[in-house]
Short mmCIF file of C-alpha atoms in Angstrom, two decimals:
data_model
loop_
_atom_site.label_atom_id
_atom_site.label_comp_id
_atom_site.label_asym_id
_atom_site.label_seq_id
_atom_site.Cartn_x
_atom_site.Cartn_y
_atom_site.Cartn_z
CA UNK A 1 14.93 7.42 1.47
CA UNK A 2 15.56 3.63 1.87
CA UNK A 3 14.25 1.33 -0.19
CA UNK A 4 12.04 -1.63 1.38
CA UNK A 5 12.20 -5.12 0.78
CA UNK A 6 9.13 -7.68 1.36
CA UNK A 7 8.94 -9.00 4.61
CA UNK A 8 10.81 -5.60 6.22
CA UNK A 9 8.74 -4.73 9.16
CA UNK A 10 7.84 -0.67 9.15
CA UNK A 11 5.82 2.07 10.80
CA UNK A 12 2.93 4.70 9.24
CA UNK A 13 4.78 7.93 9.42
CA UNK A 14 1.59 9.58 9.98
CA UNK A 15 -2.11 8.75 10.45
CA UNK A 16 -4.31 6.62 7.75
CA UNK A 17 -7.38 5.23 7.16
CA UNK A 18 -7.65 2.26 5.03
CA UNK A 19 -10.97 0.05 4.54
CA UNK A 20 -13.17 2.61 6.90
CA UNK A 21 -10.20 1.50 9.95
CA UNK A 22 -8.04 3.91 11.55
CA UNK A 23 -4.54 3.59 11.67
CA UNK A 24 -3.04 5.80 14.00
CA UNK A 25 0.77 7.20 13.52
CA UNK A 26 3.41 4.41 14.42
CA UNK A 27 1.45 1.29 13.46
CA UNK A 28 3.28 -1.30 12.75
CA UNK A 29 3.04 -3.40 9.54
CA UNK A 30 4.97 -5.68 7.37
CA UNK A 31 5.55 -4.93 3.40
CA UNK A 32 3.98 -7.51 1.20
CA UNK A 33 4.81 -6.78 -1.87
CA UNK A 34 6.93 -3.56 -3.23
CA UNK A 35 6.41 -1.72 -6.97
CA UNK A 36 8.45 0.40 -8.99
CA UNK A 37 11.63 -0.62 -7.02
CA UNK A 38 10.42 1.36 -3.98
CA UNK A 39 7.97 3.75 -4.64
CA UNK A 40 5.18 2.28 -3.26
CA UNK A 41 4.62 -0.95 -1.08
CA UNK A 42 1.44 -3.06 0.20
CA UNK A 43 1.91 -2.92 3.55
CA UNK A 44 -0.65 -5.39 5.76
CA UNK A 45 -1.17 -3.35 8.63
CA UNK A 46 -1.93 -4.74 12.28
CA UNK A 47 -4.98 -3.05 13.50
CA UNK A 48 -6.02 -1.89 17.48
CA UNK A 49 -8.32 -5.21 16.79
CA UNK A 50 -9.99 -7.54 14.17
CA UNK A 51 -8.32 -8.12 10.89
CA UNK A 52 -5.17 -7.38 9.58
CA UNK A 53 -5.83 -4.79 6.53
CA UNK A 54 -3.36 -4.52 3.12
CA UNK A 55 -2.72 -0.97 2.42
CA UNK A 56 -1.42 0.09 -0.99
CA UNK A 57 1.23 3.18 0.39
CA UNK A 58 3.86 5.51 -0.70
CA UNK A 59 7.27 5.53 -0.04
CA UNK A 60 7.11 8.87 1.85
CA UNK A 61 4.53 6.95 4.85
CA UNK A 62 6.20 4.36 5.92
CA UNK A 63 9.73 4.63 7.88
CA UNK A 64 11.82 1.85 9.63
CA UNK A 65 11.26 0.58 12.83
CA UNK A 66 13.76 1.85 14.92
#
């Protein structure tokens, strides 16, 4: 699996909710921050509507945008 760097825009592989909000498959976010060289990320998330939401994920749920 790739590695992320900050600012590298990426998808949820699969569905999530985060803060009470539903994230559905294929949102689109942007990594914040990354730990442990790449196995997890804060990813702030782009929601359907309101505020953007910063997700603390696993490698394994996000993929590149393709």
């Amino acid at each position: 699996a790739k590695a992320f760097s900050e600012h590298d825009c990426v998808v949820l592989v699969s569905d999530l909710v985060e803060n009470g909000v539903k994230f559905a498959a294929g949102t689109m976010g942007v990594v914040v921050s990354v730990y442990q060289g790449g196995k997890g990320y804060e990813v702030e998330l782009e929601p359907p509507a309101g505020t953007p939401v910063v997700a603390t994920l696993f490698a394994h749920q996000i993929q590149p945008v393709s």
